[in-house]
JSON list of C-alpha atoms in Angstrom, two decimals:
[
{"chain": "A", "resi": 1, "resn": "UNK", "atom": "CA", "xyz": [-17.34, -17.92, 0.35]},
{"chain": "A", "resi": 2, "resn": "UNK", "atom": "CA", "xyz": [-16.44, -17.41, -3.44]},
{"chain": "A", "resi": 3, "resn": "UNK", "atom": "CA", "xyz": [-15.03, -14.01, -4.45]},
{"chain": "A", "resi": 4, "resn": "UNK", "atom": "CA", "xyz": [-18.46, -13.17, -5.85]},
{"chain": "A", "resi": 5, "resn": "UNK", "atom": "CA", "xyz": [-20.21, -13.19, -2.59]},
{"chain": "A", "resi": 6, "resn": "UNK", "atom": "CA", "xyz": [-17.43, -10.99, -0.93]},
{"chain": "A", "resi": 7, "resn": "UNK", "atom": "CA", "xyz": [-18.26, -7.22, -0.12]},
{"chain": "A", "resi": 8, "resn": "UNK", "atom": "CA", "xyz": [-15.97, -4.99, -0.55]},
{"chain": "A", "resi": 9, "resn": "UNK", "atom": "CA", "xyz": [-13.98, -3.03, 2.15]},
{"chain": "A", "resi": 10, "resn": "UNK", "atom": "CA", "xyz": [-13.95, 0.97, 2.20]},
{"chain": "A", "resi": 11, "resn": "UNK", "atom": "CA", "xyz": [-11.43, 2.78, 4.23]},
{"chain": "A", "resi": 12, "resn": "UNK", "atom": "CA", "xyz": [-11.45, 6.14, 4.88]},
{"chain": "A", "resi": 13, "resn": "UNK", "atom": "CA", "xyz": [-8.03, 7.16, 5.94]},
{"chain": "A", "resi": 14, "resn": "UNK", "atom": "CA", "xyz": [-7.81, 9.68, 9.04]},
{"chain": "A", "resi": 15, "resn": "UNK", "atom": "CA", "xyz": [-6.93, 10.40, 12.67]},
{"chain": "A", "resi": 16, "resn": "UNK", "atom": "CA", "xyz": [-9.52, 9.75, 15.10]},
{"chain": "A", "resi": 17, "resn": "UNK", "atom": "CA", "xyz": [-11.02, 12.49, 17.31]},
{"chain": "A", "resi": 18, "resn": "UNK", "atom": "CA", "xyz": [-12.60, 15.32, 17.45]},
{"chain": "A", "resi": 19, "resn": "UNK", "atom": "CA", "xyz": [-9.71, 18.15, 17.43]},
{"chain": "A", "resi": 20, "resn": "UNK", "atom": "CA", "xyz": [-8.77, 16.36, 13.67]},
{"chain": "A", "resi": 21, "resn": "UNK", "atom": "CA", "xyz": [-12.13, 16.07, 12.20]},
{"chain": "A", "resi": 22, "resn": "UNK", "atom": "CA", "xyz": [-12.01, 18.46, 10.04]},
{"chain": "A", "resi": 23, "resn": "UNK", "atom": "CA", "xyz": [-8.40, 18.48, 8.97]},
{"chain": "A", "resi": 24, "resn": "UNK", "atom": "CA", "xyz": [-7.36, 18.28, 5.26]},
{"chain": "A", "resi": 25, "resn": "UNK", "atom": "CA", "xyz": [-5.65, 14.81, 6.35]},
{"chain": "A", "resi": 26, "resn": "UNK", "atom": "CA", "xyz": [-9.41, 13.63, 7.02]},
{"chain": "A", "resi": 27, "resn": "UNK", "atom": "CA", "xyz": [-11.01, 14.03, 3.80]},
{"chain": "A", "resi": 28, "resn": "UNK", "atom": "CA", "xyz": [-10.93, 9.95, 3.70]},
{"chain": "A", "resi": 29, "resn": "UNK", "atom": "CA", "xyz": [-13.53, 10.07, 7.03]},
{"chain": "A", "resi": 30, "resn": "UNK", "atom": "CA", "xyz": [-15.61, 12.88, 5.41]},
{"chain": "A", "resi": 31, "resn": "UNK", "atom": "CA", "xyz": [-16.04, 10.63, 2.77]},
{"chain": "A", "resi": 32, "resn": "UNK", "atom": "CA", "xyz": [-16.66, 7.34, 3.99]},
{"chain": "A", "resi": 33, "resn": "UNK", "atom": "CA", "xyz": [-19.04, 9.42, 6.23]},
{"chain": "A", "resi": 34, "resn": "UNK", "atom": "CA", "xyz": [-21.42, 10.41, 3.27]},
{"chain": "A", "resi": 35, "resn": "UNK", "atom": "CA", "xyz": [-21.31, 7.17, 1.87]},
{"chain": "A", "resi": 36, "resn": "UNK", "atom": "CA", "xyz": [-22.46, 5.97, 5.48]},
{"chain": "A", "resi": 37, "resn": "UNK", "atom": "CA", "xyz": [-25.41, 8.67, 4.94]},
{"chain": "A", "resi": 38, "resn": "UNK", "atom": "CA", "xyz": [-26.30, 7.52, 1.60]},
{"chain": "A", "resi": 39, "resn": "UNK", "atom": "CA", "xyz": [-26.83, 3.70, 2.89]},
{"chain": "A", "resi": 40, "resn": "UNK", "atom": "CA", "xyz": [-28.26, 4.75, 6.14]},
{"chain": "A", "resi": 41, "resn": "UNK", "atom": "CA", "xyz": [-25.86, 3.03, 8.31]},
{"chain": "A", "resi": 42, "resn": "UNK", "atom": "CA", "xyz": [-24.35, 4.20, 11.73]},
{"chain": "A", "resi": 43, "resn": "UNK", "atom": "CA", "xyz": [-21.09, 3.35, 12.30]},
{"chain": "A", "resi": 44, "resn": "UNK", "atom": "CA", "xyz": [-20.34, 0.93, 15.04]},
{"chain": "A", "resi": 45, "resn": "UNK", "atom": "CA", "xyz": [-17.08, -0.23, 16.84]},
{"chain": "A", "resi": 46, "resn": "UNK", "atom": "CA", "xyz": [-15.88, -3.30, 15.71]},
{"chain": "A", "resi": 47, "resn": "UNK", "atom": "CA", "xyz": [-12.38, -5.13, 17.74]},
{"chain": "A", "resi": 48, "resn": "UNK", "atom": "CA", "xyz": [-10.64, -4.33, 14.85]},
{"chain": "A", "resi": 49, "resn": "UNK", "atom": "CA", "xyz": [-9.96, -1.47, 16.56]},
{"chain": "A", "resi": 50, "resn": "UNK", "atom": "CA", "xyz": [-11.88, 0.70, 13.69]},
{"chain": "A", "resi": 51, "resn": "UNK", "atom": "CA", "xyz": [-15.96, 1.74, 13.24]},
{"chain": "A", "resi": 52, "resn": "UNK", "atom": "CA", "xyz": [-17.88, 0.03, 10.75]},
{"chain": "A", "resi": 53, "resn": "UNK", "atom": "CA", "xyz": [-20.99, 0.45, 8.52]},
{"chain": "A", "resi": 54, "resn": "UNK", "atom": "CA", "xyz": [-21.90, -2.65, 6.91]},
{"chain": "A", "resi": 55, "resn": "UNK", "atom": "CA", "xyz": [-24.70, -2.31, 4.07]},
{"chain": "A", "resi": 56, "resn": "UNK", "atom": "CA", "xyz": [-25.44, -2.38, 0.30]},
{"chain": "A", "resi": 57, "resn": "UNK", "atom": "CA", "xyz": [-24.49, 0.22, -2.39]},
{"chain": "A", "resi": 58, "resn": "UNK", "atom": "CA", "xyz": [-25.28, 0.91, -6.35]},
{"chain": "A", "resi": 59, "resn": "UNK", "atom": "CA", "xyz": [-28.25, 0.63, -8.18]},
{"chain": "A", "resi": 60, "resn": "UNK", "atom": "CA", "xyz": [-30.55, -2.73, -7.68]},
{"chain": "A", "resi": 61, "resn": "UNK", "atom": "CA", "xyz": [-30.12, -6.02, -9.32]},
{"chain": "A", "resi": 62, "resn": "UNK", "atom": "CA", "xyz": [-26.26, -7.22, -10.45]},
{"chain": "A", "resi": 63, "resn": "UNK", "atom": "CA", "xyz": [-24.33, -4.25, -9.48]},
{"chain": "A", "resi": 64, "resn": "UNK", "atom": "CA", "xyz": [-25.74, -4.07, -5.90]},
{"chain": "A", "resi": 65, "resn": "UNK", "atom": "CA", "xyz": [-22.83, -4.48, -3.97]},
{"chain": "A", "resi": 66, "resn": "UNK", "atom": "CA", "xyz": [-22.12, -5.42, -0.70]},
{"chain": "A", "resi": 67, "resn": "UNK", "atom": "CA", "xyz": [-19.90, -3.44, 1.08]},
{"chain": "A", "resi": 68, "resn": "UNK", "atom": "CA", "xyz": [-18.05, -2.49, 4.48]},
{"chain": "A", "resi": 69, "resn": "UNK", "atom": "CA", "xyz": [-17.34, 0.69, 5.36]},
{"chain": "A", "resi": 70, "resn": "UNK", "atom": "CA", "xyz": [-14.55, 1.28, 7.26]},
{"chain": "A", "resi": 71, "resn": "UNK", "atom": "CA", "xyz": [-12.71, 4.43, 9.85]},
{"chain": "A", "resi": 72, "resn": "UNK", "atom": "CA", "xyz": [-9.38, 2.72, 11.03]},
{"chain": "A", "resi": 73, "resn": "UNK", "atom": "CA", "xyz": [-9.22, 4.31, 14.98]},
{"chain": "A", "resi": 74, "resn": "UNK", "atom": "CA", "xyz": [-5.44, 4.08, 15.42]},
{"chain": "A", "resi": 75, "resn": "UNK", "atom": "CA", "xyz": [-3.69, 6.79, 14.36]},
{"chain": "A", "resi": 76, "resn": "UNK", "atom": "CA", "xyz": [-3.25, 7.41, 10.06]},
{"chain": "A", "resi": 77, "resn": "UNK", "atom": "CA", "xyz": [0.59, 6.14, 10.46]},
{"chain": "A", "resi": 78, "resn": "UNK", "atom": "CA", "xyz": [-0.84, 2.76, 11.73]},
{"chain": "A", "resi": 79, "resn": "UNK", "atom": "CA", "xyz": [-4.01, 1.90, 9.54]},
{"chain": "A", "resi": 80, "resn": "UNK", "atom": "CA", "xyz": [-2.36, -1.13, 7.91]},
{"chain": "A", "resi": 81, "resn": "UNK", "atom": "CA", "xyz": [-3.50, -3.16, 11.44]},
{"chain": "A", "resi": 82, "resn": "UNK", "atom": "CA", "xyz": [-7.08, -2.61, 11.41]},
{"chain": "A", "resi": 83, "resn": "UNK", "atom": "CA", "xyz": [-7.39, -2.57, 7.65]},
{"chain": "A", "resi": 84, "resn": "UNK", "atom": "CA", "xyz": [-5.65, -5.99, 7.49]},
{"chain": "A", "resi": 85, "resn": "UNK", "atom": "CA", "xyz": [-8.08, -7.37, 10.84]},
{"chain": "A", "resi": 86, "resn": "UNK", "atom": "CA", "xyz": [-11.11, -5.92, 8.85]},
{"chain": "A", "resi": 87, "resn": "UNK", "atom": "CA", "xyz": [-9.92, -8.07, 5.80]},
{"chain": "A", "resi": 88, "resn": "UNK", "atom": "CA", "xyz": [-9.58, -11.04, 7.49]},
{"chain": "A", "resi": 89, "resn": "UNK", "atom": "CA", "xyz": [-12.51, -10.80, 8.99]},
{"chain": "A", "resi": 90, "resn": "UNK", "atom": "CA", "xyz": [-14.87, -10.41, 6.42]},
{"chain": "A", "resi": 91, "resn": "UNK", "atom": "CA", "xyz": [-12.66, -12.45, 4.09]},
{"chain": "A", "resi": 92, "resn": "UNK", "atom": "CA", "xyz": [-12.14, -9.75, 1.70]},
{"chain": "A", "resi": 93, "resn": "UNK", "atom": "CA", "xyz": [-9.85, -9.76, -1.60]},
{"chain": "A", "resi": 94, "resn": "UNK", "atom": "CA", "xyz": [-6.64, -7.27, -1.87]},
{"chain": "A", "resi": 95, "resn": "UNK", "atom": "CA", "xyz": [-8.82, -6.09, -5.38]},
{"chain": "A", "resi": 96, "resn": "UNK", "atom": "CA", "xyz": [-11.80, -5.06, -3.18]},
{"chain": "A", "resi": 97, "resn": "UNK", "atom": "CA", "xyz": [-10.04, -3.14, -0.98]},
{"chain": "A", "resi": 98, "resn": "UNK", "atom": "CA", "xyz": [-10.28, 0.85, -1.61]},
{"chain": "A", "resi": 99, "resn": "UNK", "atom": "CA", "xyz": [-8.55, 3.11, 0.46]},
{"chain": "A", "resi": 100, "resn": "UNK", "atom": "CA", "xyz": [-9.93, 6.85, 0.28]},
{"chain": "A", "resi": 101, "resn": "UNK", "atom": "CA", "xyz": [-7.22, 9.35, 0.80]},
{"chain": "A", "resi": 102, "resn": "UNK", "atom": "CA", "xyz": [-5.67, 12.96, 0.71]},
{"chain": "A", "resi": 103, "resn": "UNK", "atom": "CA", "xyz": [-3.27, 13.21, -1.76]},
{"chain": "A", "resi": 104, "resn": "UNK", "atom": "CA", "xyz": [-0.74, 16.28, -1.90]},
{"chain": "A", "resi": 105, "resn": "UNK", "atom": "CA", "xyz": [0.69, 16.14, -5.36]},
{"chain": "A", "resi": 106, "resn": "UNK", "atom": "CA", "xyz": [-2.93, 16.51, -6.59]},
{"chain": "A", "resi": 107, "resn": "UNK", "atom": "CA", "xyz": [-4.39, 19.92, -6.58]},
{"chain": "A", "resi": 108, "resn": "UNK", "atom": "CA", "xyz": [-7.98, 20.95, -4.70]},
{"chain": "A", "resi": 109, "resn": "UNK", "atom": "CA", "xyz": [-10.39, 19.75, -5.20]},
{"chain": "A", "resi": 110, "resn": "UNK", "atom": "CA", "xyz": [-9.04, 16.83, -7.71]},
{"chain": "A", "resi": 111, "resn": "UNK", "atom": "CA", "xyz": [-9.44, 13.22, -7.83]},
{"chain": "A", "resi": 112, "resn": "UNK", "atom": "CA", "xyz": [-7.38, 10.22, -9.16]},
{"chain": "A", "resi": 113, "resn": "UNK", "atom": "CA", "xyz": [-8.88, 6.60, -9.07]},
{"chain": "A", "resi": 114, "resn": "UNK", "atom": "CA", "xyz": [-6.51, 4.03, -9.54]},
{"chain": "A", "resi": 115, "resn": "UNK", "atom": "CA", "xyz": [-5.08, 0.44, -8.75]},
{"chain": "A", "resi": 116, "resn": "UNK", "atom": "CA", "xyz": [-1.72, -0.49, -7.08]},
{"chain": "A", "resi": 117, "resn": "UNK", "atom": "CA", "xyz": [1.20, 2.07, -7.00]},
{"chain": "A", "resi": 118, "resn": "UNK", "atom": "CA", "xyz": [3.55, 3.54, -4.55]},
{"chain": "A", "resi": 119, "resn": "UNK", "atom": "CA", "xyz": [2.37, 5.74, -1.36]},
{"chain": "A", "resi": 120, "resn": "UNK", "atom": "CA", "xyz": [4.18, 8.50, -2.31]},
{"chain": "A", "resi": 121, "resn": "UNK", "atom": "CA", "xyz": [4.97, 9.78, 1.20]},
{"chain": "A", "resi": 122, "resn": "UNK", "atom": "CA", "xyz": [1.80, 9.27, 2.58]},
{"chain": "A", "resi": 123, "resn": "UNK", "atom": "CA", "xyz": [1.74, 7.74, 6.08]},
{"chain": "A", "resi": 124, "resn": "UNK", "atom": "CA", "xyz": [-1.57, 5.69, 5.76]},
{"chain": "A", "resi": 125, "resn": "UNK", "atom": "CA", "xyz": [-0.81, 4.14, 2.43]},
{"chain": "A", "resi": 126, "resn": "UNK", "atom": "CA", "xyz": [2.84, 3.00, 3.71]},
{"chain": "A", "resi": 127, "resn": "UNK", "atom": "CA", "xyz": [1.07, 1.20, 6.78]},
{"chain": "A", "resi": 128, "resn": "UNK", "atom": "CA", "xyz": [-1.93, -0.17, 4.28]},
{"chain": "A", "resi": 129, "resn": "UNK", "atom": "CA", "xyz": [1.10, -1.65, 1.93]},
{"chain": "A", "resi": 130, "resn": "UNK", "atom": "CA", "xyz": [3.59, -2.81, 4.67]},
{"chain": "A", "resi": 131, "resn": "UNK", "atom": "CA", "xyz": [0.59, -5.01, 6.03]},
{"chain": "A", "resi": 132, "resn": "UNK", "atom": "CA", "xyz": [-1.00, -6.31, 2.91]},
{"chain": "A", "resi": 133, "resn": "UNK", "atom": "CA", "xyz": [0.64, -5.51, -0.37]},
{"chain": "A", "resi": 134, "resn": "UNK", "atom": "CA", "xyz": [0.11, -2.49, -2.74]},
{"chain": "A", "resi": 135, "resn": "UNK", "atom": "CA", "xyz": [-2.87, -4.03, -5.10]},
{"chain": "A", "resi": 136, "resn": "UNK", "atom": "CA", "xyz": [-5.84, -2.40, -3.40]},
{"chain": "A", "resi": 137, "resn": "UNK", "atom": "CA", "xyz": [-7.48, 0.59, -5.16]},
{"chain": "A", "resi": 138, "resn": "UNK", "atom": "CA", "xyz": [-7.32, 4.38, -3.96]},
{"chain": "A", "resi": 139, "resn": "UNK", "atom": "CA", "xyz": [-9.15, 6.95, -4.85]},
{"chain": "A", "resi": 140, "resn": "UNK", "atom": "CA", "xyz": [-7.18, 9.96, -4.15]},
{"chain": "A", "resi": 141, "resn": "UNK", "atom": "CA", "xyz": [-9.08, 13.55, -3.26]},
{"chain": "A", "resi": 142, "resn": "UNK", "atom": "CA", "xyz": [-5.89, 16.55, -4.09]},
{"chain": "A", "resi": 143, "resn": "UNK", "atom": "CA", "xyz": [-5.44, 18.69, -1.03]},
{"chain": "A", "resi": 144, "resn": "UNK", "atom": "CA", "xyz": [-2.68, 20.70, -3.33]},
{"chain": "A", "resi": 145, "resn": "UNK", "atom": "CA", "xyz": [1.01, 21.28, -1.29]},
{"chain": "A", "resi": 146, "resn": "UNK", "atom": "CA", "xyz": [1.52, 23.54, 1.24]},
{"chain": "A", "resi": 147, "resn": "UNK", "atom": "CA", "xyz": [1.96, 26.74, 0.58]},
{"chain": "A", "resi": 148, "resn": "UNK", "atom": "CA", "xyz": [5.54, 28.69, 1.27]},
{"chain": "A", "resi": 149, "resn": "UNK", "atom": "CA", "xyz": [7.48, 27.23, 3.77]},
{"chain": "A", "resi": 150, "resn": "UNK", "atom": "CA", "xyz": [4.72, 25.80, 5.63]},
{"chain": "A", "resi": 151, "resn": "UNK", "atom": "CA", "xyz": [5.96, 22.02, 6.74]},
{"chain": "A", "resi": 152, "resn": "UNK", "atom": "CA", "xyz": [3.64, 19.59, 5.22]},
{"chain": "A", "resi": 153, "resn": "UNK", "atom": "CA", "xyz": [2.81, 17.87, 8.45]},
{"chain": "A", "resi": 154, "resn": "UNK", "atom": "CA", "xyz": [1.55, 20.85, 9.74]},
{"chain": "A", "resi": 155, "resn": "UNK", "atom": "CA", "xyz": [-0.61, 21.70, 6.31]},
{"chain": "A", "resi": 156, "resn": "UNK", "atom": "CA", "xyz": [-2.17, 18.27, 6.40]},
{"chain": "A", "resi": 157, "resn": "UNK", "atom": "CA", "xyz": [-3.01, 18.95, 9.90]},
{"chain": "A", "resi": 158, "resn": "UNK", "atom": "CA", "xyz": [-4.81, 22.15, 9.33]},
{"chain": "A", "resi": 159, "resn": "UNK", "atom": "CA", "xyz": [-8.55, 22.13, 8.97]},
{"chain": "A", "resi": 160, "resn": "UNK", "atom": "CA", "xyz": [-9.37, 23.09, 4.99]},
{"chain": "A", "resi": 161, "resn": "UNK", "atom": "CA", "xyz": [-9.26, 27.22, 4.39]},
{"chain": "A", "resi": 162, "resn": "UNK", "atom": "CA", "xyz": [-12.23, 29.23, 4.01]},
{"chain": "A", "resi": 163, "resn": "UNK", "atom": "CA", "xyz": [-11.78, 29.27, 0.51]},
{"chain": "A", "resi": 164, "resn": "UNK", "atom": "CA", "xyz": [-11.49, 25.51, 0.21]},
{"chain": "A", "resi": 165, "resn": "UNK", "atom": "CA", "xyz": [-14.74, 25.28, 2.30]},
{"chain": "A", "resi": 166, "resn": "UNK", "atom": "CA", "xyz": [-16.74, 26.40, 0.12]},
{"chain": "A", "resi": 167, "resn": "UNK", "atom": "CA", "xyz": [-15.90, 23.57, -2.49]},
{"chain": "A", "resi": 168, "resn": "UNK", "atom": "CA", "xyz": [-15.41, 20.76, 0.20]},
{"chain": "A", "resi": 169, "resn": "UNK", "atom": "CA", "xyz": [-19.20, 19.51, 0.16]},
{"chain": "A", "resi": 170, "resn": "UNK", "atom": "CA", "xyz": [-19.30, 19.46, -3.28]},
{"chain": "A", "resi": 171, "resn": "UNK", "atom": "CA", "xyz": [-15.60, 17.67, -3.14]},
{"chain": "A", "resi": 172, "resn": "UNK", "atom": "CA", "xyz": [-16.80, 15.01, -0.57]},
{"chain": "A", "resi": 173, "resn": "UNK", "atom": "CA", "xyz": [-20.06, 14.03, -2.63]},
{"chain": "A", "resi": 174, "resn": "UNK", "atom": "CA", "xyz": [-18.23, 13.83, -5.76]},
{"chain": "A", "resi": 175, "resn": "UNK", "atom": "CA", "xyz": [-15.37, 11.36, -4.52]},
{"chain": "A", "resi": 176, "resn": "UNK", "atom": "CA", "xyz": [-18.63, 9.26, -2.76]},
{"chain": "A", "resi": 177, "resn": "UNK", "atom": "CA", "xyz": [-20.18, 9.03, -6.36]},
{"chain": "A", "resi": 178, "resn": "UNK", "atom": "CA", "xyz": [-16.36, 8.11, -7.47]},
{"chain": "A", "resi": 179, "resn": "UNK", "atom": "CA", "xyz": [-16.68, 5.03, -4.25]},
{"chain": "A", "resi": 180, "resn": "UNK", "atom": "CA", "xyz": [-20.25, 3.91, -5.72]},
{"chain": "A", "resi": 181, "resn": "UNK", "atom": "CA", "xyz": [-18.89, 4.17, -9.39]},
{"chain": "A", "resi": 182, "resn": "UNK", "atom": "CA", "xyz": [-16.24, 1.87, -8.99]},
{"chain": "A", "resi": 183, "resn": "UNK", "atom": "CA", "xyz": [-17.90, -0.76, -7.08]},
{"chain": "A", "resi": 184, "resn": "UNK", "atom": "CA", "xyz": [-20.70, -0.86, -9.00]},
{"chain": "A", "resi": 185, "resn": "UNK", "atom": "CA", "xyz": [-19.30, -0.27, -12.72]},
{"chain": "A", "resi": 186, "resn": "UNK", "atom": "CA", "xyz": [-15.29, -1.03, -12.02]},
{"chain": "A", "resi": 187, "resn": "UNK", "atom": "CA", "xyz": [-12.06, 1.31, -12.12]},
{"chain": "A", "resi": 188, "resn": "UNK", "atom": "CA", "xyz": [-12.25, 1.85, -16.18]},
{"chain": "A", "resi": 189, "resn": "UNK", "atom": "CA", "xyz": [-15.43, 3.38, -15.94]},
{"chain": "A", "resi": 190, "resn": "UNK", "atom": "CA", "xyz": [-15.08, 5.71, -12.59]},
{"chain": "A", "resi": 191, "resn": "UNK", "atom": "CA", "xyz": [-12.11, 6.63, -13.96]},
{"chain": "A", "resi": 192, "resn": "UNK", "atom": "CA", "xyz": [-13.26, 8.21, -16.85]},
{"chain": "A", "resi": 193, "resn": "UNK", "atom": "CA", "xyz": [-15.89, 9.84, -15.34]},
{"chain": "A", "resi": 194, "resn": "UNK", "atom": "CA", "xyz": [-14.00, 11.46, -12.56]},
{"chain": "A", "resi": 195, "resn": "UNK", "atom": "CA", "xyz": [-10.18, 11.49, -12.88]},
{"chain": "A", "resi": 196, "resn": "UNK", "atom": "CA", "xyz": [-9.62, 15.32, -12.93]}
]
């Protein structure tokens, strides 16, 4: 299979079940979720040990991309497994990886797009990395820090505040027209249209 024909893999990072669904650490599911929407795919369980949408995204003709869309089911701290077994099986390059992700030093409701670079604390990243090197894209959705004293384990593992609610739709469509943006029309270009 040349490169060309390869789709490209889209993780959302989070922790699987119910009593997390709507945690600020999530944001990567509520994402990958709309893009599953927009392609009308159900996710399915794959032995990766993750749930997968396969399909097609961006406009027709040369940028129509295929892609895989991706909810690791271990817990965030271990996503570098079924990432990696999702890559190997559908023979994917490091470059068409993108990992979507909460991001602390980032305010709400922010994004960043970029290529490479550290994890900067963040558990899913560090698993991601360990597994298969640091050259996959993120695109980053700021959650802000915690506020006061509040331990950042526990912020990230707080379902978003009122306030933040009323922004988070609008927040989860925009970093799914981020996705489609750089898959179809590359990192230059969705980063100038949405790096906040």
């Amino acid at each position: 299979m040349s490169d060309d024909a390869a789709p490209w893999l889209i993780v959302g990072l989070g922790n699987p079940g119910a009593e997390y669904a709507g945690n600020r650490h999530n944001i990567g599911f509520m994402v990958v979720d709309r893009l599953a929407e927009r392609i009308g795919g159900r996710f399915k369980a794959h032995r990766a040990r993750a749930q997968v949408v396969e399909g097609r995204m961006g406009p027709p003709g040369p940028a129509n991309r295929r892609v895989v869309l991706a909810k690791p089911m271990s817990f965030m701290n271990l996503s570098g497994g079924p990432v990696t077994a999702l890559r190997d099986f559908y023979k994917v390059p490091l470059e068409r990886v993108v990992a979507v992700h909460d991001e602390l030093d980032i305010d709400y409701p922010t994004l960043r797009l970029k290529l490479g670079g550290g994890d900067n604390g963040h558990n899913g990243l560090k698993s991601m990395t360990k597994s298969m090197g640091a050259d996959y894209h993120r695109v980053r959705c700021g959650i802000g820090r915690p506020p006061g004293r509040m331990q950042v384990a526990d912020f990230v593992l707080k379902d978003f505040s009122s306030t933040e609610r009323k922004e988070l739709e609008w927040f989860v469509d925009r970093a799914a027209d981020a996705v489609e943006c750089l898959v179809a029309e590359g990192l230059e270009r969705a980063q100038s249209a949405y790096n906040g």
